Coordinates of C-alpha atoms in Angstrom, one line a residue:
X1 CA 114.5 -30.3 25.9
X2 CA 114.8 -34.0 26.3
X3 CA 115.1 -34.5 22.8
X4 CA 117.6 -31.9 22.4
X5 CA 119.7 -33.4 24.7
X6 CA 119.2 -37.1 23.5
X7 CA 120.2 -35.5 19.7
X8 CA 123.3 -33.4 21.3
X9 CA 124.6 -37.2 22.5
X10 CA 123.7 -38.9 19.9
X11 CA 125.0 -37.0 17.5
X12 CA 128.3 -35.9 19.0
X13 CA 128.7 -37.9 21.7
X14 CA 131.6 -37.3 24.7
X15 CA 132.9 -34.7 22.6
X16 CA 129.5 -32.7 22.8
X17 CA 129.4 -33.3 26.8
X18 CA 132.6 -31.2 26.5
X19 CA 131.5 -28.5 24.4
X20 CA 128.6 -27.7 25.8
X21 CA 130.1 -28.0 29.7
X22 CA 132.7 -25.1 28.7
X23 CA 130.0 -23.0 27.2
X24 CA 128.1 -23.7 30.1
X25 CA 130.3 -23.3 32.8
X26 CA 131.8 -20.1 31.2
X27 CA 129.0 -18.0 31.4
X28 CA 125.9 -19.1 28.4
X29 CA 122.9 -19.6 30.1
X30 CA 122.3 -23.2 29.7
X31 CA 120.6 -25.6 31.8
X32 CA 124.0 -27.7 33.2
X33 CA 122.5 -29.7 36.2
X34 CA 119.5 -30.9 33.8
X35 CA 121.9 -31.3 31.4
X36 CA 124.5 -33.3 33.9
X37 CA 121.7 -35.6 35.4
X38 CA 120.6 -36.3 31.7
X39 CA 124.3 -37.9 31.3
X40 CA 123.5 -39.6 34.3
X41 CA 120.4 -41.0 32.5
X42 CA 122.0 -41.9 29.5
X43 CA 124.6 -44.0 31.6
X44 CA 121.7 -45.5 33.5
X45 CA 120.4 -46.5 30.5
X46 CA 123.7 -47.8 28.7
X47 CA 123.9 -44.9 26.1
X48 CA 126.9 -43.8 27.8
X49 CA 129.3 -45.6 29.5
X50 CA 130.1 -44.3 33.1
X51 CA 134.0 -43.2 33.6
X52 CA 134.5 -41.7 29.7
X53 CA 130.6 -39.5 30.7
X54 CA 132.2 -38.2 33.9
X55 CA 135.6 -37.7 32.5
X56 CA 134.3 -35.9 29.5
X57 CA 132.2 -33.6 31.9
X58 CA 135.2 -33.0 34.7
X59 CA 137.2 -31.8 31.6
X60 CA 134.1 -29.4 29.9
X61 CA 134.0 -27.8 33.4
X62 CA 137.2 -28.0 34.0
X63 CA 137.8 -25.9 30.5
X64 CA 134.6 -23.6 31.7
X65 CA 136.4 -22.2 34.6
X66 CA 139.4 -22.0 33.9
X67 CA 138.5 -20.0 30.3
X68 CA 136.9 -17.8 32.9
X69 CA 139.9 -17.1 35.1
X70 CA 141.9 -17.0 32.4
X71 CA 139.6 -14.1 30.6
X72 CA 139.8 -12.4 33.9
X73 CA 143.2 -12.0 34.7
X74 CA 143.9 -10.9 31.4
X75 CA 141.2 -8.8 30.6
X76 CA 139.9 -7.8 34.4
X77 CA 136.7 -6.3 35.8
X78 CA 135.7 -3.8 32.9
X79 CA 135.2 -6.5 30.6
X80 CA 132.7 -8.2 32.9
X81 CA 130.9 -5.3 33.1
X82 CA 130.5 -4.4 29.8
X83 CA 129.6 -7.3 28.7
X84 CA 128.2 -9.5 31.7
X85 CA 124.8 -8.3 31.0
X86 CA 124.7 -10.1 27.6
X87 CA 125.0 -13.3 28.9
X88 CA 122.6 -12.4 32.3
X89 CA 125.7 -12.1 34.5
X90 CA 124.4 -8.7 36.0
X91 CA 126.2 -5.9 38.1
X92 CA 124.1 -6.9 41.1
X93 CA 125.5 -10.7 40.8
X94 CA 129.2 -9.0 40.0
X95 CA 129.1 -8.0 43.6
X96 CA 127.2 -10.6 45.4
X97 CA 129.7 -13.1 44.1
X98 CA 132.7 -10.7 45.3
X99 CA 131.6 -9.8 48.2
X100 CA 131.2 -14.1 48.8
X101 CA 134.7 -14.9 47.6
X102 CA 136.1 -11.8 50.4
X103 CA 134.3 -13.5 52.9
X104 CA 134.8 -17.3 52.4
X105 CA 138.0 -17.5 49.9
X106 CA 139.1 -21.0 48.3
X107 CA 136.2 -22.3 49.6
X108 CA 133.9 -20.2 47.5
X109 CA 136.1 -21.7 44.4
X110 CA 134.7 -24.9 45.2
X111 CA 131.0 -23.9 46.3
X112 CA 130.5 -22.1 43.7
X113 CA 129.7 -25.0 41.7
X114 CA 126.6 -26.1 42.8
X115 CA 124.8 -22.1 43.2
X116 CA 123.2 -21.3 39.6
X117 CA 124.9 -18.2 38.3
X118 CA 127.8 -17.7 40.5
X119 CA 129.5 -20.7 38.9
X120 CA 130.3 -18.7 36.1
X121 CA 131.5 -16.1 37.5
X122 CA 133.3 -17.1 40.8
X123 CA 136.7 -17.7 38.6
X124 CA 136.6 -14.2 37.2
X125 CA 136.4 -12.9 40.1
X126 CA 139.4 -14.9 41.4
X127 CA 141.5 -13.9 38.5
X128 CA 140.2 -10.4 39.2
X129 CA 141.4 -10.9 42.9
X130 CA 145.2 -12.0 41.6
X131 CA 144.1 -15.7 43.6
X132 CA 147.1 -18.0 42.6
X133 CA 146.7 -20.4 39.8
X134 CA 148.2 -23.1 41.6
X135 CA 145.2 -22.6 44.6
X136 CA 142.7 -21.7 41.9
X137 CA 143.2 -25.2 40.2
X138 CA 143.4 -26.7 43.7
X139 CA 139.9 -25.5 44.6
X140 CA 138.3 -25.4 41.5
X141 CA 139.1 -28.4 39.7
X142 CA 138.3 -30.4 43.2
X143 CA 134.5 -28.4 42.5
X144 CA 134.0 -29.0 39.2
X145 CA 134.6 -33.0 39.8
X146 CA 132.1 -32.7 43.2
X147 CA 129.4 -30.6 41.2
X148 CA 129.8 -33.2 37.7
X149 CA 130.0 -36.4 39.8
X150 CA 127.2 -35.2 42.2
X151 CA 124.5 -34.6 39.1
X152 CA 125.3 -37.5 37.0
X153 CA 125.1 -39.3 39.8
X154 CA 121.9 -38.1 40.6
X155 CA 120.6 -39.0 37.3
X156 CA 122.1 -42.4 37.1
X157 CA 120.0 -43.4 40.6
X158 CA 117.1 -42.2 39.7
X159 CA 117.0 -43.5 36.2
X160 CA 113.4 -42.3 34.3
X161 CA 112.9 -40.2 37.3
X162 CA 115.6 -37.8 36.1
X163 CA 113.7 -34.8 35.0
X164 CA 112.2 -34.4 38.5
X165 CA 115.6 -33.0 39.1
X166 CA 114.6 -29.4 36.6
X167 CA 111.3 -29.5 39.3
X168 CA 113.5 -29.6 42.9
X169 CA 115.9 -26.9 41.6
X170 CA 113.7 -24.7 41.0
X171 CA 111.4 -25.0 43.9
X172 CA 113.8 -25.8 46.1
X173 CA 117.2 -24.4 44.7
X174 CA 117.2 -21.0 47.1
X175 CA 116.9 -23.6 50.3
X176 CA 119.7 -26.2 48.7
X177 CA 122.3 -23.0 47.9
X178 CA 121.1 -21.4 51.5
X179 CA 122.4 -25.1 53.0
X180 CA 125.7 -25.3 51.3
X181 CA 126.8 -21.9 52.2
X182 CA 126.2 -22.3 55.5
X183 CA 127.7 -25.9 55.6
X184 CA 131.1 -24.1 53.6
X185 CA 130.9 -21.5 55.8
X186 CA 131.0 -23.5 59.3
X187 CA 133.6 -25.6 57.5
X188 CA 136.1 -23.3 56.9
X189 CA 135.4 -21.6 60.2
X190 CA 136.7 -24.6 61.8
X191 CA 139.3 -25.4 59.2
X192 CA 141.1 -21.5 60.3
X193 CA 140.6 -22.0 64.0
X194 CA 142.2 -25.6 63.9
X195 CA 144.5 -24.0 61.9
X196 CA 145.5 -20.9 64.2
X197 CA 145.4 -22.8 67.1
X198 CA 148.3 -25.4 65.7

C-alpha cells in the first residue's frame, strides 16, 4: 500500500490528493485516514508542502460530499438501494445512518467524518431528508476540514510512525466512533437546551 500511495503522489501530485479524496469520500471503498496520515507523512518528510496538502484534501472531501448530496436530492433513496450494495454501502448501514441523522441532525453532517462508512453516505441521506444546502455546506464542509486536518495532522507528528495509524483503527476504531458519538451527542444536547432556555 505504501508504495501505492508514494507512486499516486509522486506521480500526480495535489491533483491526485483530490481525485482520490472525491472517490473516497463519495462512496469507493478506499482506505482515506491511511491515505490522509500518509499526506501527513509526505509533509513531514518535505514531499509535500503543508497548506497546498491540506487544501487539496479539504477540496477532494469537500467534492466527495457534496457529489453525494447532490446525487441524492436529485436521484433519492431508490438509487441508493439499488446500487449501494456495489460499493458495500448496505441496506443495514442505509438505515443506521438515517436513523443517526433523525436523532442528532447537523451534527451528524459533521461527525460523520471521522465513522468509517457513514461518511459516505451521511450526505445522501441529508439530500434525501430535503436538509438545506446552505446548513448542509455549513456542517459539512466545517467536517470535512476537522476530519482532513485531524489525519494529516496525525501523520505529520508521528512522522515514520504513520502506518501505526491502519493498526489503532482497526483495533480500536468501534471504541474511537463509540466516543465521538457520545461526545456529539452531549454536545448538542447542551447546545438545544441553551438554546430553548434563551
Amino acid at each position: 500500500m505504501v508504495h501505492h500511495l508514494h507512486s499516486l503522489i509522486e506521480n500526480y501530485g495535489y491533483i491526485g490528493i483530490i481525485i482520490l479524496l472525491i472517490g473516497g469520500v463519495f462512496g469507493l471503498p478506499l482506505p482515506d485516514e491511511i491515505f490522509l496520515t500518509y499526506i501527513g507523512y509526505s509533509v513531514y518528510r518535505e514531499h509535500l508542502a503543508h497548506i497546498p496538502a491540506l487544501a487539496s484534501a479539504v477540496v477532494g472531501a469537500i467534492g466527495g460530499v457534496t457529489l453525494s448530496y447532490y446525487i441524492g436530492y436529485r436521484f433519492g433513496l431508490p438509487l441508493l438501494l439499488k446500487y449501494g450494495p456495489k460499493i458495500y454501502i448496505t441496506e443495514q448501514k442505509i438505515n443506521s445512518t438515517k436513523k443517526l441523522f433523525d436523532k442528532i441532525g447537523p451534527a451528524f453532517l459533521f461527525i460523520g467524518f471521522f465513522i468509517p462508512g457513514v461518511r459516505h453516505i451521511s450526505a445522501y441521506i441529508a439530500a434525501i431528508n430535503k436538509y438545506s444546502l446552505k446548513k448542509f455546506t455549513i456542517y459539512a464542509y466545517s467536517g470535512a476540514f476537522a476530519w482532513t486536518l485531524t489525519f494529516i495532522t496525525i501523520g505529520r507528528v508521528l512522522g515514520d510512525r504513520w502506518s501505526y495509524v491502519s493498526i489503532y483503527l482497526s483495533d480500536f476504531s468501534f471504541y474511537i466512533v463509540l466516543l465521538l458519538l457520545i461526545l456529539i451527542i452531549v454536545g448538542y444536547y447542551f447546545f438545544r437546551k441553551r438554546k430553548a432556555s434563551k
